[in-house]
């Protein structure tokens, strides 16, 4: 029978598997072109994610070209975000 995992063990193993996939993440078609064109037009750009900063940085380590034009990046553990999903705080 399969090994039984505690919820904590499951989450730890899940995180290991997910993090192993970060290097394989690819841009959506035309995403870079869109972001760079908007930036060139003077459109202010931002990313708002409920992901904690450390995990976001791991996910995006290979995607600096997408991050470079961003005027702001707000993550779920930012002290300014008082209420998480579904509250709109992260966008304010």
mmCIF file with all atom_site columns, C-alpha atoms in Angstrom:
data_model
loop_
_atom_site.group_PDB
_atom_site.id
_atom_site.type_symbol
_atom_site.label_atom_id
_atom_site.label_alt_id
_atom_site.label_comp_id
_atom_site.label_asym_id
_atom_site.label_entity_id
_atom_site.label_seq_id
_atom_site.pdbx_PDB_ins_code
_atom_site.Cartn_x
_atom_site.Cartn_y
_atom_site.Cartn_z
_atom_site.occupancy
_atom_site.B_iso_or_equiv
_atom_site.pdbx_formal_charge
_atom_site.auth_seq_id
_atom_site.auth_comp_id
_atom_site.auth_asym_id
_atom_site.auth_atom_id
_atom_site.pdbx_PDB_model_num
ATOM 1  C CA . UNK A 1 1  ? 0.000   0.000  0.000   1.00 0.00 ? 1  UNK A CA 1
ATOM 2  C CA . UNK A 1 2  ? 1.164   3.572  -0.604  1.00 0.00 ? 2  UNK A CA 1
ATOM 3  C CA . UNK A 1 3  ? 2.841   5.386  2.228   1.00 0.00 ? 3  UNK A CA 1
ATOM 4  C CA . UNK A 1 4  ? 0.483   7.569  4.248   1.00 0.00 ? 4  UNK A CA 1
ATOM 5  C CA . UNK A 1 5  ? 1.607   11.148 4.551   1.00 0.00 ? 5  UNK A CA 1
ATOM 6  C CA . UNK A 1 6  ? 0.672   13.690 7.145   1.00 0.00 ? 6  UNK A CA 1
ATOM 7  C CA . UNK A 1 7  ? -0.693  16.948 5.731   1.00 0.00 ? 7  UNK A CA 1
ATOM 8  C CA . UNK A 1 8  ? 2.635   18.597 6.577   1.00 0.00 ? 8  UNK A CA 1
ATOM 9  C CA . UNK A 1 9  ? 4.617   15.867 4.792   1.00 0.00 ? 9  UNK A CA 1
ATOM 10 C CA . UNK A 1 10 ? 2.335   16.091 1.782   1.00 0.00 ? 10 UNK A CA 1
ATOM 11 C CA . UNK A 1 11 ? 2.809   19.864 1.524   1.00 0.00 ? 11 UNK A CA 1
ATOM 12 C CA . UNK A 1 12 ? 6.571   19.531 1.859   1.00 0.00 ? 12 UNK A CA 1
ATOM 13 C CA . UNK A 1 13 ? 6.745   16.898 -0.885  1.00 0.00 ? 13 UNK A CA 1
ATOM 14 C CA . UNK A 1 14 ? 4.329   18.905 -3.044  1.00 0.00 ? 14 UNK A CA 1
ATOM 15 C CA . UNK A 1 15 ? 6.552   21.985 -2.723  1.00 0.00 ? 15 UNK A CA 1
ATOM 16 C CA . UNK A 1 16 ? 9.617   19.974 -3.776  1.00 0.00 ? 16 UNK A CA 1
ATOM 17 C CA . UNK A 1 17 ? 7.852   18.682 -6.884  1.00 0.00 ? 17 UNK A CA 1
ATOM 18 C CA . UNK A 1 18 ? 6.449   22.096 -7.815  1.00 0.00 ? 18 UNK A CA 1
ATOM 19 C CA . UNK A 1 19 ? 9.794   23.843 -7.301  1.00 0.00 ? 19 UNK A CA 1
ATOM 20 C CA . UNK A 1 20 ? 11.468  21.273 -9.554  1.00 0.00 ? 20 UNK A CA 1
ATOM 21 C CA . UNK A 1 21 ? 9.197   22.460 -12.362 1.00 0.00 ? 21 UNK A CA 1
ATOM 22 C CA . UNK A 1 22 ? 10.077  26.175 -12.099 1.00 0.00 ? 22 UNK A CA 1
ATOM 23 C CA . UNK A 1 23 ? 12.978  25.895 -14.541 1.00 0.00 ? 23 UNK A CA 1
ATOM 24 C CA . UNK A 1 24 ? 10.630  24.458 -17.159 1.00 0.00 ? 24 UNK A CA 1
ATOM 25 C CA . UNK A 1 25 ? 8.125   27.313 -17.067 1.00 0.00 ? 25 UNK A CA 1
ATOM 26 C CA . UNK A 1 26 ? 7.797   29.011 -20.420 1.00 0.00 ? 26 UNK A CA 1
ATOM 27 C CA . UNK A 1 27 ? 6.354   32.354 -21.416 1.00 0.00 ? 27 UNK A CA 1
ATOM 28 C CA . UNK A 1 28 ? 2.895   32.425 -22.909 1.00 0.00 ? 28 UNK A CA 1
ATOM 29 C CA . UNK A 1 29 ? 3.110   33.110 -26.641 1.00 0.00 ? 29 UNK A CA 1
ATOM 30 C CA . UNK A 1 30 ? 3.587   36.846 -27.267 1.00 0.00 ? 30 UNK A CA 1
ATOM 31 C CA . UNK A 1 31 ? 3.753   37.685 -23.535 1.00 0.00 ? 31 UNK A CA 1
ATOM 32 C CA . UNK A 1 32 ? 7.206   39.273 -23.742 1.00 0.00 ? 32 UNK A CA 1
ATOM 33 C CA . UNK A 1 33 ? 6.301   41.191 -26.889 1.00 0.00 ? 33 UNK A CA 1
ATOM 34 C CA . UNK A 1 34 ? 3.131   42.544 -25.249 1.00 0.00 ? 34 UNK A CA 1
ATOM 35 C CA . UNK A 1 35 ? 4.879   43.575 -22.024 1.00 0.00 ? 35 UNK A CA 1
ATOM 36 C CA . UNK A 1 36 ? 7.766   45.225 -23.851 1.00 0.00 ? 36 UNK A CA 1
ATOM 37 C CA . UNK A 1 37 ? 5.450   47.101 -26.245 1.00 0.00 ? 37 UNK A CA 1
ATOM 38 C CA . UNK A 1 38 ? 3.248   48.360 -23.433 1.00 0.00 ? 38 UNK A CA 1
ATOM 39 C CA . UNK A 1 39 ? 6.304   49.483 -21.504 1.00 0.00 ? 39 UNK A CA 1
ATOM 40 C CA . UNK A 1 40 ? 7.693   51.282 -24.579 1.00 0.00 ? 40 UNK A CA 1
ATOM 41 C CA . UNK A 1 41 ? 4.365   53.113 -24.868 1.00 0.00 ? 41 UNK A CA 1
ATOM 42 C CA . UNK A 1 42 ? 4.727   54.330 -21.288 1.00 0.00 ? 42 UNK A CA 1
ATOM 43 C CA . UNK A 1 43 ? 2.067   52.066 -19.810 1.00 0.00 ? 43 UNK A CA 1
ATOM 44 C CA . UNK A 1 44 ? 2.861   51.379 -16.162 1.00 0.00 ? 44 UNK A CA 1
ATOM 45 C CA . UNK A 1 45 ? 2.967   47.665 -15.443 1.00 0.00 ? 45 UNK A CA 1
ATOM 46 C CA . UNK A 1 46 ? 2.722   45.635 -12.258 1.00 0.00 ? 46 UNK A CA 1
ATOM 47 C CA . UNK A 1 47 ? 2.409   42.097 -11.031 1.00 0.00 ? 47 UNK A CA 1
ATOM 48 C CA . UNK A 1 48 ? 0.180   41.267 -8.075  1.00 0.00 ? 48 UNK A CA 1
ATOM 49 C CA . UNK A 1 49 ? 0.291   37.695 -6.809  1.00 0.00 ? 49 UNK A CA 1
ATOM 50 C CA . UNK A 1 50 ? -0.843  35.980 -3.641  1.00 0.00 ? 50 UNK A CA 1
ATOM 51 C CA . UNK A 1 51 ? 2.334   33.896 -3.829  1.00 0.00 ? 51 UNK A CA 1
ATOM 52 C CA . UNK A 1 52 ? 4.850   34.678 -1.065  1.00 0.00 ? 52 UNK A CA 1
ATOM 53 C CA . UNK A 1 53 ? 7.912   36.691 -2.226  1.00 0.00 ? 53 UNK A CA 1
ATOM 54 C CA . UNK A 1 54 ? 10.433  33.835 -1.823  1.00 0.00 ? 54 UNK A CA 1
ATOM 55 C CA . UNK A 1 55 ? 8.358   31.442 -3.932  1.00 0.00 ? 55 UNK A CA 1
ATOM 56 C CA . UNK A 1 56 ? 7.666   34.145 -6.534  1.00 0.00 ? 56 UNK A CA 1
ATOM 57 C CA . UNK A 1 57 ? 11.383  34.873 -6.865  1.00 0.00 ? 57 UNK A CA 1
ATOM 58 C CA . UNK A 1 58 ? 12.133  31.169 -7.325  1.00 0.00 ? 58 UNK A CA 1
ATOM 59 C CA . UNK A 1 59 ? 9.422   30.858 -9.988  1.00 0.00 ? 59 UNK A CA 1
ATOM 60 C CA . UNK A 1 60 ? 10.562  33.928 -11.852 1.00 0.00 ? 60 UNK A CA 1
ATOM 61 C CA . UNK A 1 61 ? 14.350  33.527 -11.586 1.00 0.00 ? 61 UNK A CA 1
ATOM 62 C CA . UNK A 1 62 ? 14.574  32.527 -15.256 1.00 0.00 ? 62 UNK A CA 1
ATOM 63 C CA . UNK A 1 63 ? 12.165  35.228 -16.419 1.00 0.00 ? 63 UNK A CA 1
ATOM 64 C CA . UNK A 1 64 ? 13.943  38.508 -15.802 1.00 0.00 ? 64 UNK A CA 1
ATOM 65 C CA . UNK A 1 65 ? 12.959  39.801 -19.235 1.00 0.00 ? 65 UNK A CA 1
ATOM 66 C CA . UNK A 1 66 ? 9.311   39.689 -18.159 1.00 0.00 ? 66 UNK A CA 1
ATOM 67 C CA . UNK A 1 67 ? 10.046  41.310 -14.799 1.00 0.00 ? 67 UNK A CA 1
ATOM 68 C CA . UNK A 1 68 ? 12.325  44.096 -16.015 1.00 0.00 ? 68 UNK A CA 1
ATOM 69 C CA . UNK A 1 69 ? 9.563   46.395 -17.337 1.00 0.00 ? 69 UNK A CA 1
ATOM 70 C CA . UNK A 1 70 ? 7.473   46.093 -14.161 1.00 0.00 ? 70 UNK A CA 1
ATOM 71 C CA . UNK A 1 71 ? 6.998   49.254 -12.131 1.00 0.00 ? 71 UNK A CA 1
ATOM 72 C CA . UNK A 1 72 ? 5.815   47.276 -9.118  1.00 0.00 ? 72 UNK A CA 1
ATOM 73 C CA . UNK A 1 73 ? 5.657   43.698 -7.902  1.00 0.00 ? 73 UNK A CA 1
ATOM 74 C CA . UNK A 1 74 ? 3.455   42.965 -4.897  1.00 0.00 ? 74 UNK A CA 1
ATOM 75 C CA . UNK A 1 75 ? 3.373   39.526 -3.327  1.00 0.00 ? 75 UNK A CA 1
ATOM 76 C CA . UNK A 1 76 ? 0.965   37.990 -0.862  1.00 0.00 ? 76 UNK A CA 1
ATOM 77 C CA . UNK A 1 77 ? 3.286   38.387 2.102   1.00 0.00 ? 77 UNK A CA 1
ATOM 78 C CA . UNK A 1 78 ? 3.882   42.100 1.516   1.00 0.00 ? 78 UNK A CA 1
ATOM 79 C CA . UNK A 1 79 ? 3.129   43.954 4.782   1.00 0.00 ? 79 UNK A CA 1
ATOM 80 C CA . UNK A 1 80 ? 0.943   46.410 2.852   1.00 0.00 ? 80 UNK A CA 1
ATOM 81 C CA . UNK A 1 81 ? -1.436  43.574 1.944   1.00 0.00 ? 81 UNK A CA 1
ATOM 82 C CA . UNK A 1 82 ? -3.663  43.432 5.017   1.00 0.00 ? 82 UNK A CA 1
ATOM 83 C CA . UNK A 1 83 ? -6.241  41.009 3.601   1.00 0.00 ? 83 UNK A CA 1
ATOM 84 C CA . UNK A 1 84 ? -5.580  38.203 1.142   1.00 0.00 ? 84 UNK A CA 1
ATOM 85 C CA . UNK A 1 85 ? -7.911  36.667 -1.404  1.00 0.00 ? 85 UNK A CA 1
ATOM 86 C CA . UNK A 1 86 ? -10.661 37.425 -2.185  1.00 0.00 ? 86 UNK A CA 1
ATOM 87 C CA . UNK A 1 87 ? -10.102 40.963 -0.854  1.00 0.00 ? 87 UNK A CA 1
ATOM 88 C CA . UNK A 1 88 ? -8.685  43.398 -3.441  1.00 0.00 ? 88 UNK A CA 1
ATOM 89 C CA . UNK A 1 89 ? -5.947  44.730 -1.102  1.00 0.00 ? 89 UNK A CA 1
ATOM 90 C CA . UNK A 1 90 ? -3.083  43.448 -3.238  1.00 0.00 ? 90 UNK A CA 1
ATOM 91 C CA . UNK A 1 91 ? -4.257  45.601 -6.153  1.00 0.00 ? 91 UNK A CA 1
ATOM 92 C CA . UNK A 1 92 ? -4.621  48.778 -4.119  1.00 0.00 ? 92 UNK A CA 1
#
